[in-house]
Amino acid sequence: MNITVILIELGIMCAVFLVLIIGLLLISPLAFISDYPPEIQEQYYKSQNKESVKEQMTLAMKIKKVVALIAFMFIFAWMLHIAGADSFIQGVLLSYLYMLVLFAWDTFFLDWILFANIKRLRLPGTEHMEREYHQKWFHIKACIPMIPVFMIGGVLSSLLMILIW
């Protein structure tokens, strides 16, 4: 495997993820509503008189996450191939690394720094909720159950890499 290629892939991956997330949020503030702490979600729905669409948004977010996971598996399989992973085990480990880096980027930079401090990125009607946007433990608790999912994603990405390339 080529470490330089892996580092370049990680940098590009984080930059593209940042642009996608911010772009989607600017297009639709509801793009990731279920990823916010419950207090922020409730305040948003109340302030925007959208309490009736809450359940629809929850279902839509679940569907979006499954689609995103499938897309990432194919993207990671391609990245594994480009990085030079030669075996299933190398693919699993490298794919898991990609997912952990993306998790860290999302949590420690996007959630803890950008969304907590840039009011333009906050949901309308919740701009004043400083304490709620700075809940670091909320984001960690939300991602811990995803760690086994990352491993499953790593296995599937590695299998795709082996089958396609």
mmCIF file with all atom_site columns, C-alpha atoms in Angstrom:
data_model
loop_
_atom_site.group_PDB
_atom_site.id
_atom_site.type_symbol
_atom_site.label_atom_id
_atom_site.label_alt_id
_atom_site.label_comp_id
_atom_site.label_asym_id
_atom_site.label_entity_id
_atom_site.label_seq_id
_atom_site.pdbx_PDB_ins_code
_atom_site.Cartn_x
_atom_site.Cartn_y
_atom_site.Cartn_z
_atom_site.occupancy
_atom_site.B_iso_or_equiv
_atom_site.pdbx_formal_charge
_atom_site.auth_seq_id
_atom_site.auth_comp_id
_atom_site.auth_asym_id
_atom_site.auth_atom_id
_atom_site.pdbx_PDB_model_num
ATOM 1   C CA . MET A 1 1   ? 0.000   0.000  0.000  1.00 0.00 ? 1   MET A CA 1
ATOM 2   C CA . ASN A 1 2   ? 1.134   3.517  -0.740 1.00 0.00 ? 2   ASN A CA 1
ATOM 3   C CA . ILE A 1 3   ? 1.072   5.786  2.347  1.00 0.00 ? 3   ILE A CA 1
ATOM 4   C CA . THR A 1 4   ? 1.304   8.959  0.256  1.00 0.00 ? 4   THR A CA 1
ATOM 5   C CA . VAL A 1 5   ? -1.750  7.938  -1.766 1.00 0.00 ? 5   VAL A CA 1
ATOM 6   C CA . ILE A 1 6   ? -3.625  7.080  1.441  1.00 0.00 ? 6   ILE A CA 1
ATOM 7   C CA . LEU A 1 7   ? -2.849  10.488 2.971  1.00 0.00 ? 7   LEU A CA 1
ATOM 8   C CA . ILE A 1 8   ? -3.915  12.275 -0.212 1.00 0.00 ? 8   ILE A CA 1
ATOM 9   C CA . GLU A 1 9   ? -7.125  10.227 -0.311 1.00 0.00 ? 9   GLU A CA 1
ATOM 10  C CA . LEU A 1 10  ? -7.855  11.099 3.324  1.00 0.00 ? 10  LEU A CA 1
ATOM 11  C CA . GLY A 1 11  ? -7.341  14.814 2.649  1.00 0.00 ? 11  GLY A CA 1
ATOM 12  C CA . ILE A 1 12  ? -9.544  14.778 -0.432 1.00 0.00 ? 12  ILE A CA 1
ATOM 13  C CA . MET A 1 13  ? -12.169 12.693 1.372  1.00 0.00 ? 13  MET A CA 1
ATOM 14  C CA . CYS A 1 14  ? -12.385 15.149 4.269  1.00 0.00 ? 14  CYS A CA 1
ATOM 15  C CA . ALA A 1 15  ? -12.512 18.173 1.939  1.00 0.00 ? 15  ALA A CA 1
ATOM 16  C CA . VAL A 1 16  ? -15.251 16.657 -0.238 1.00 0.00 ? 16  VAL A CA 1
ATOM 17  C CA . PHE A 1 17  ? -17.215 15.618 2.859  1.00 0.00 ? 17  PHE A CA 1
ATOM 18  C CA . LEU A 1 18  ? -16.992 19.177 4.208  1.00 0.00 ? 18  LEU A CA 1
ATOM 19  C CA . VAL A 1 19  ? -18.226 20.682 0.923  1.00 0.00 ? 19  VAL A CA 1
ATOM 20  C CA . LEU A 1 20  ? -21.063 18.139 0.639  1.00 0.00 ? 20  LEU A CA 1
ATOM 21  C CA . ILE A 1 21  ? -22.277 18.647 4.195  1.00 0.00 ? 21  ILE A CA 1
ATOM 22  C CA . ILE A 1 22  ? -22.158 22.439 4.123  1.00 0.00 ? 22  ILE A CA 1
ATOM 23  C CA . GLY A 1 23  ? -23.634 22.546 0.619  1.00 0.00 ? 23  GLY A CA 1
ATOM 24  C CA . LEU A 1 24  ? -26.543 20.309 1.606  1.00 0.00 ? 24  LEU A CA 1
ATOM 25  C CA . LEU A 1 25  ? -27.150 22.343 4.763  1.00 0.00 ? 25  LEU A CA 1
ATOM 26  C CA . LEU A 1 26  ? -27.199 25.602 2.829  1.00 0.00 ? 26  LEU A CA 1
ATOM 27  C CA . ILE A 1 27  ? -29.660 24.095 0.341  1.00 0.00 ? 27  ILE A CA 1
ATOM 28  C CA . SER A 1 28  ? -31.847 22.547 3.036  1.00 0.00 ? 28  SER A CA 1
ATOM 29  C CA . PRO A 1 29  ? -31.326 23.175 6.749  1.00 0.00 ? 29  PRO A CA 1
ATOM 30  C CA . LEU A 1 30  ? -33.228 19.945 7.409  1.00 0.00 ? 30  LEU A CA 1
ATOM 31  C CA . ALA A 1 31  ? -30.688 17.819 5.532  1.00 0.00 ? 31  ALA A CA 1
ATOM 32  C CA . PHE A 1 32  ? -29.266 16.358 8.756  1.00 0.00 ? 32  PHE A CA 1
ATOM 33  C CA . ILE A 1 33  ? -31.893 17.270 11.356 1.00 0.00 ? 33  ILE A CA 1
ATOM 34  C CA . SER A 1 34  ? -31.655 13.919 13.144 1.00 0.00 ? 34  SER A CA 1
ATOM 35  C CA . ASP A 1 35  ? -27.939 14.486 13.807 1.00 0.00 ? 35  ASP A CA 1
ATOM 36  C CA . TYR A 1 36  ? -28.658 17.430 16.106 1.00 0.00 ? 36  TYR A CA 1
ATOM 37  C CA . PRO A 1 37  ? -29.254 17.116 19.857 1.00 0.00 ? 37  PRO A CA 1
ATOM 38  C CA . PRO A 1 38  ? -32.956 16.588 20.714 1.00 0.00 ? 38  PRO A CA 1
ATOM 39  C CA . GLU A 1 39  ? -33.290 20.042 22.290 1.00 0.00 ? 39  GLU A CA 1
ATOM 40  C CA . ILE A 1 40  ? -32.205 21.688 19.046 1.00 0.00 ? 40  ILE A CA 1
ATOM 41  C CA . GLN A 1 41  ? -34.542 19.521 16.976 1.00 0.00 ? 41  GLN A CA 1
ATOM 42  C CA . GLU A 1 42  ? -37.510 20.343 19.213 1.00 0.00 ? 42  GLU A CA 1
ATOM 43  C CA . GLN A 1 43  ? -36.762 24.065 19.161 1.00 0.00 ? 43  GLN A CA 1
ATOM 44  C CA . TYR A 1 44  ? -36.438 24.017 15.380 1.00 0.00 ? 44  TYR A CA 1
ATOM 45  C CA . TYR A 1 45  ? -39.740 22.195 14.832 1.00 0.00 ? 45  TYR A CA 1
ATOM 46  C CA . LYS A 1 46  ? -41.539 24.544 17.265 1.00 0.00 ? 46  LYS A CA 1
ATOM 47  C CA . SER A 1 47  ? -39.995 27.752 15.915 1.00 0.00 ? 47  SER A CA 1
ATOM 48  C CA . GLN A 1 48  ? -40.744 26.817 12.303 1.00 0.00 ? 48  GLN A CA 1
ATOM 49  C CA . ASN A 1 49  ? -44.212 25.333 12.994 1.00 0.00 ? 49  ASN A CA 1
ATOM 50  C CA . LYS A 1 50  ? -43.108 22.033 11.457 1.00 0.00 ? 50  LYS A CA 1
ATOM 51  C CA . GLU A 1 51  ? -43.931 19.638 14.279 1.00 0.00 ? 51  GLU A CA 1
ATOM 52  C CA . SER A 1 52  ? -46.176 17.649 11.932 1.00 0.00 ? 52  SER A CA 1
ATOM 53  C CA . VAL A 1 53  ? -43.280 16.725 9.605  1.00 0.00 ? 53  VAL A CA 1
ATOM 54  C CA . LYS A 1 54  ? -41.045 15.396 12.393 1.00 0.00 ? 54  LYS A CA 1
ATOM 55  C CA . GLU A 1 55  ? -41.788 11.698 11.788 1.00 0.00 ? 55  GLU A CA 1
ATOM 56  C CA . GLN A 1 56  ? -41.424 12.077 8.018  1.00 0.00 ? 56  GLN A CA 1
ATOM 57  C CA . MET A 1 57  ? -38.004 13.652 8.491  1.00 0.00 ? 57  MET A CA 1
ATOM 58  C CA . THR A 1 58  ? -36.876 10.828 10.786 1.00 0.00 ? 58  THR A CA 1
ATOM 59  C CA . LEU A 1 59  ? -37.766 8.216  8.152  1.00 0.00 ? 59  LEU A CA 1
ATOM 60  C CA . ALA A 1 60  ? -36.171 10.269 5.382  1.00 0.00 ? 60  ALA A CA 1
ATOM 61  C CA . MET A 1 61  ? -32.936 10.560 7.393  1.00 0.00 ? 61  MET A CA 1
ATOM 62  C CA . LYS A 1 62  ? -32.772 6.795  7.911  1.00 0.00 ? 62  LYS A CA 1
ATOM 63  C CA . ILE A 1 63  ? -33.161 6.227  4.180  1.00 0.00 ? 63  ILE A CA 1
ATOM 64  C CA . LYS A 1 64  ? -30.494 8.872  3.393  1.00 0.00 ? 64  LYS A CA 1
ATOM 65  C CA . LYS A 1 65  ? -28.049 7.227  5.804  1.00 0.00 ? 65  LYS A CA 1
ATOM 66  C CA . VAL A 1 66  ? -28.503 3.778  4.253  1.00 0.00 ? 66  VAL A CA 1
ATOM 67  C CA . VAL A 1 67  ? -28.019 5.204  0.745  1.00 0.00 ? 67  VAL A CA 1
ATOM 68  C CA . ALA A 1 68  ? -24.930 7.121  1.919  1.00 0.00 ? 68  ALA A CA 1
ATOM 69  C CA . LEU A 1 69  ? -23.485 3.980  3.519  1.00 0.00 ? 69  LEU A CA 1
ATOM 70  C CA . ILE A 1 70  ? -23.900 2.038  0.272  1.00 0.00 ? 70  ILE A CA 1
ATOM 71  C CA . ALA A 1 71  ? -22.333 4.858  -1.747 1.00 0.00 ? 71  ALA A CA 1
ATOM 72  C CA . PHE A 1 72  ? -19.402 5.094  0.676  1.00 0.00 ? 72  PHE A CA 1
ATOM 73  C CA . MET A 1 73  ? -18.786 1.345  0.408  1.00 0.00 ? 73  MET A CA 1
ATOM 74  C CA . PHE A 1 74  ? -18.283 1.669  -3.349 1.00 0.00 ? 74  PHE A CA 1
ATOM 75  C CA . ILE A 1 75  ? -16.200 4.832  -3.000 1.00 0.00 ? 75  ILE A CA 1
ATOM 76  C CA . PHE A 1 76  ? -14.039 3.206  -0.325 1.00 0.00 ? 76  PHE A CA 1
ATOM 77  C CA . ALA A 1 77  ? -13.612 0.079  -2.479 1.00 0.00 ? 77  ALA A CA 1
ATOM 78  C CA . TRP A 1 78  ? -12.280 2.312  -5.273 1.00 0.00 ? 78  TRP A CA 1
ATOM 79  C CA . MET A 1 79  ? -10.032 4.182  -2.813 1.00 0.00 ? 79  MET A CA 1
ATOM 80  C CA . LEU A 1 80  ? -8.684  0.856  -1.502 1.00 0.00 ? 80  LEU A CA 1
ATOM 81  C CA . HIS A 1 81  ? -7.810  -0.156 -5.041 1.00 0.00 ? 81  HIS A CA 1
ATOM 82  C CA . ILE A 1 82  ? -6.084  3.173  -5.772 1.00 0.00 ? 82  ILE A CA 1
ATOM 83  C CA . ALA A 1 83  ? -4.143  2.957  -2.464 1.00 0.00 ? 83  ALA A CA 1
ATOM 84  C CA . GLY A 1 84  ? -2.834  -0.463 -3.444 1.00 0.00 ? 84  GLY A CA 1
ATOM 85  C CA . ALA A 1 85  ? -4.577  -2.725 -0.938 1.00 0.00 ? 85  ALA A CA 1
ATOM 86  C CA . ASP A 1 86  ? -3.677  -6.231 -2.107 1.00 0.00 ? 86  ASP A CA 1
ATOM 87  C CA . SER A 1 87  ? -5.627  -8.442 0.250  1.00 0.00 ? 87  SER A CA 1
ATOM 88  C CA . PHE A 1 88  ? -8.968  -8.660 1.978  1.00 0.00 ? 88  PHE A CA 1
ATOM 89  C CA . ILE A 1 89  ? -7.374  -7.918 5.382  1.00 0.00 ? 89  ILE A CA 1
ATOM 90  C CA . GLN A 1 90  ? -5.534  -4.866 4.068  1.00 0.00 ? 90  GLN A CA 1
ATOM 91  C CA . GLY A 1 91  ? -8.801  -3.676 2.531  1.00 0.00 ? 91  GLY A CA 1
ATOM 92  C CA . VAL A 1 92  ? -10.762 -4.141 5.745  1.00 0.00 ? 92  VAL A CA 1
ATOM 93  C CA . LEU A 1 93  ? -8.174  -2.346 7.858  1.00 0.00 ? 93  LEU A CA 1
ATOM 94  C CA . LEU A 1 94  ? -7.698  0.529  5.423  1.00 0.00 ? 94  LEU A CA 1
ATOM 95  C CA . SER A 1 95  ? -11.437 0.940  4.894  1.00 0.00 ? 95  SER A CA 1
ATOM 96  C CA . TYR A 1 96  ? -11.938 0.978  8.656  1.00 0.00 ? 96  TYR A CA 1
ATOM 97  C CA . LEU A 1 97  ? -9.255  3.666  8.881  1.00 0.00 ? 97  LEU A CA 1
ATOM 98  C CA . TYR A 1 98  ? -11.083 5.731  6.256  1.00 0.00 ? 98  TYR A CA 1
ATOM 99  C CA . MET A 1 99  ? -14.315 5.471  8.229  1.00 0.00 ? 99  MET A CA 1
ATOM 100 C CA . LEU A 1 100 ? -12.656 6.345  11.531 1.00 0.00 ? 100 LEU A CA 1
ATOM 101 C CA . VAL A 1 101 ? -10.973 9.387  9.992  1.00 0.00 ? 101 VAL A CA 1
ATOM 102 C CA . LEU A 1 102 ? -14.281 10.500 8.492  1.00 0.00 ? 102 LEU A CA 1
ATOM 103 C CA . PHE A 1 103 ? -15.971 9.997  11.880 1.00 0.00 ? 103 PHE A CA 1
ATOM 104 C CA . ALA A 1 104 ? -13.249 12.015 13.621 1.00 0.00 ? 104 ALA A CA 1
ATOM 105 C CA . TRP A 1 105 ? -13.411 14.783 10.989 1.00 0.00 ? 105 TRP A CA 1
ATOM 106 C CA . ASP A 1 106 ? -17.206 14.957 11.251 1.00 0.00 ? 106 ASP A CA 1
ATOM 107 C CA . THR A 1 107 ? -17.300 14.919 15.041 1.00 0.00 ? 107 THR A CA 1
ATOM 108 C CA . PHE A 1 108 ? -14.247 16.877 16.117 1.00 0.00 ? 108 PHE A CA 1
ATOM 109 C CA . PHE A 1 109 ? -14.170 19.464 13.347 1.00 0.00 ? 109 PHE A CA 1
ATOM 110 C CA . LEU A 1 110 ? -17.631 19.799 11.821 1.00 0.00 ? 110 LEU A CA 1
ATOM 111 C CA . ASP A 1 111 ? -19.771 19.200 14.916 1.00 0.00 ? 111 ASP A CA 1
ATOM 112 C CA . TRP A 1 112 ? -17.523 20.583 17.648 1.00 0.00 ? 112 TRP A CA 1
ATOM 113 C CA . ILE A 1 113 ? -15.986 23.541 15.819 1.00 0.00 ? 113 ILE A CA 1
ATOM 114 C CA . LEU A 1 114 ? -17.955 24.618 12.744 1.00 0.00 ? 114 LEU A CA 1
ATOM 115 C CA . PHE A 1 115 ? -21.568 23.944 13.687 1.00 0.00 ? 115 PHE A CA 1
ATOM 116 C CA . ALA A 1 116 ? -21.013 24.910 17.305 1.00 0.00 ? 116 ALA A CA 1
ATOM 117 C CA . ASN A 1 117 ? -19.477 28.285 16.447 1.00 0.00 ? 117 ASN A CA 1
ATOM 118 C CA . ILE A 1 118 ? -20.814 29.444 13.053 1.00 0.00 ? 118 ILE A CA 1
ATOM 119 C CA . LYS A 1 119 ? -24.387 30.628 13.493 1.00 0.00 ? 119 LYS A CA 1
ATOM 120 C CA . ARG A 1 120 ? -25.000 30.694 9.721  1.00 0.00 ? 120 ARG A CA 1
ATOM 121 C CA . LEU A 1 121 ? -24.767 26.883 9.749  1.00 0.00 ? 121 LEU A CA 1
ATOM 122 C CA . ARG A 1 122 ? -27.289 26.480 12.563 1.00 0.00 ? 122 ARG A CA 1
ATOM 123 C CA . LEU A 1 123 ? -30.904 25.518 12.052 1.00 0.00 ? 123 LEU A CA 1
ATOM 124 C CA . PRO A 1 124 ? -33.221 28.531 11.697 1.00 0.00 ? 124 PRO A CA 1
ATOM 125 C CA . GLY A 1 125 ? -34.771 29.435 15.028 1.00 0.00 ? 125 GLY A CA 1
ATOM 126 C CA . THR A 1 126 ? -31.970 27.777 17.028 1.00 0.00 ? 126 THR A CA 1
ATOM 127 C CA . GLU A 1 127 ? -29.174 30.287 16.498 1.00 0.00 ? 127 GLU A CA 1
ATOM 128 C CA . HIS A 1 128 ? -29.355 31.358 20.168 1.00 0.00 ? 128 HIS A CA 1
ATOM 129 C CA . MET A 1 129 ? -28.847 27.843 21.604 1.00 0.00 ? 129 MET A CA 1
ATOM 130 C CA . GLU A 1 130 ? -25.148 28.130 22.471 1.00 0.00 ? 130 GLU A CA 1
ATOM 131 C CA . ARG A 1 131 ? -25.055 25.483 25.205 1.00 0.00 ? 131 ARG A CA 1
ATOM 132 C CA . GLU A 1 132 ? -26.968 22.928 23.119 1.00 0.00 ? 132 GLU A CA 1
ATOM 133 C CA . TYR A 1 133 ? -24.675 23.359 20.106 1.00 0.00 ? 133 TYR A CA 1
ATOM 134 C CA . HIS A 1 134 ? -21.616 22.837 22.304 1.00 0.00 ? 134 HIS A CA 1
ATOM 135 C CA . GLN A 1 135 ? -22.683 19.396 23.627 1.00 0.00 ? 135 GLN A CA 1
ATOM 136 C CA . LYS A 1 136 ? -19.595 17.392 22.817 1.00 0.00 ? 136 LYS A CA 1
ATOM 137 C CA . TRP A 1 137 ? -20.663 14.230 24.607 1.00 0.00 ? 137 TRP A CA 1
ATOM 138 C CA . PHE A 1 138 ? -23.881 14.051 22.526 1.00 0.00 ? 138 PHE A CA 1
ATOM 139 C CA . HIS A 1 139 ? -21.897 13.557 19.321 1.00 0.00 ? 139 HIS A CA 1
ATOM 140 C CA . ILE A 1 140 ? -19.603 10.943 20.853 1.00 0.00 ? 140 ILE A CA 1
ATOM 141 C CA . LYS A 1 141 ? -22.575 8.955  22.230 1.00 0.00 ? 141 LYS A CA 1
ATOM 142 C CA . ALA A 1 142 ? -24.291 9.097  18.842 1.00 0.00 ? 142 ALA A CA 1
ATOM 143 C CA . CYS A 1 143 ? -21.247 7.693  17.024 1.00 0.00 ? 143 CYS A CA 1
ATOM 144 C CA . ILE A 1 144 ? -20.151 4.931  19.419 1.00 0.00 ? 144 ILE A CA 1
ATOM 145 C CA . PRO A 1 145 ? -22.846 2.525  18.144 1.00 0.00 ? 145 PRO A CA 1
ATOM 146 C CA . MET A 1 146 ? -21.560 3.178  14.617 1.00 0.00 ? 146 MET A CA 1
ATOM 147 C CA . ILE A 1 147 ? -18.160 1.605  15.313 1.00 0.00 ? 147 ILE A CA 1
ATOM 148 C CA . PRO A 1 148 ? -19.414 -1.951 14.561 1.00 0.00 ? 148 PRO A CA 1
ATOM 149 C CA . VAL A 1 149 ? -21.199 -0.590 11.470 1.00 0.00 ? 149 VAL A CA 1
ATOM 150 C CA . PHE A 1 150 ? -17.845 0.822  10.343 1.00 0.00 ? 150 PHE A CA 1
ATOM 151 C CA . MET A 1 151 ? -16.353 -2.666 10.585 1.00 0.00 ? 151 MET A CA 1
ATOM 152 C CA . ILE A 1 152 ? -19.207 -4.137 8.539  1.00 0.00 ? 152 ILE A CA 1
ATOM 153 C CA . GLY A 1 153 ? -18.712 -1.335 6.012  1.00 0.00 ? 153 GLY A CA 1
ATOM 154 C CA . GLY A 1 154 ? -15.004 -2.150 5.951  1.00 0.00 ? 154 GLY A CA 1
ATOM 155 C CA . VAL A 1 155 ? -15.670 -5.813 5.251  1.00 0.00 ? 155 VAL A CA 1
ATOM 156 C CA . LEU A 1 156 ? -18.159 -5.013 2.500  1.00 0.00 ? 156 LEU A CA 1
ATOM 157 C CA . SER A 1 157 ? -15.874 -2.378 0.920  1.00 0.00 ? 157 SER A CA 1
ATOM 158 C CA . SER A 1 158 ? -12.994 -4.829 0.936  1.00 0.00 ? 158 SER A CA 1
ATOM 159 C CA . LEU A 1 159 ? -15.166 -7.522 -0.636 1.00 0.00 ? 159 LEU A CA 1
ATOM 160 C CA . LEU A 1 160 ? -16.245 -5.057 -3.331 1.00 0.00 ? 160 LEU A CA 1
ATOM 161 C CA . MET A 1 161 ? -12.623 -4.140 -3.987 1.00 0.00 ? 161 MET A CA 1
ATOM 162 C CA . ILE A 1 162 ? -11.680 -7.797 -4.412 1.00 0.00 ? 162 ILE A CA 1
ATOM 163 C CA . LEU A 1 163 ? -14.684 -8.555 -6.626 1.00 0.00 ? 163 LEU A CA 1
ATOM 164 C CA . ILE A 1 164 ? -14.368 -5.490 -8.860 1.00 0.00 ? 164 ILE A CA 1
ATOM 165 C CA . TRP A 1 165 ? -10.569 -5.172 -9.133 1.00 0.00 ? 165 TRP A CA 1
#
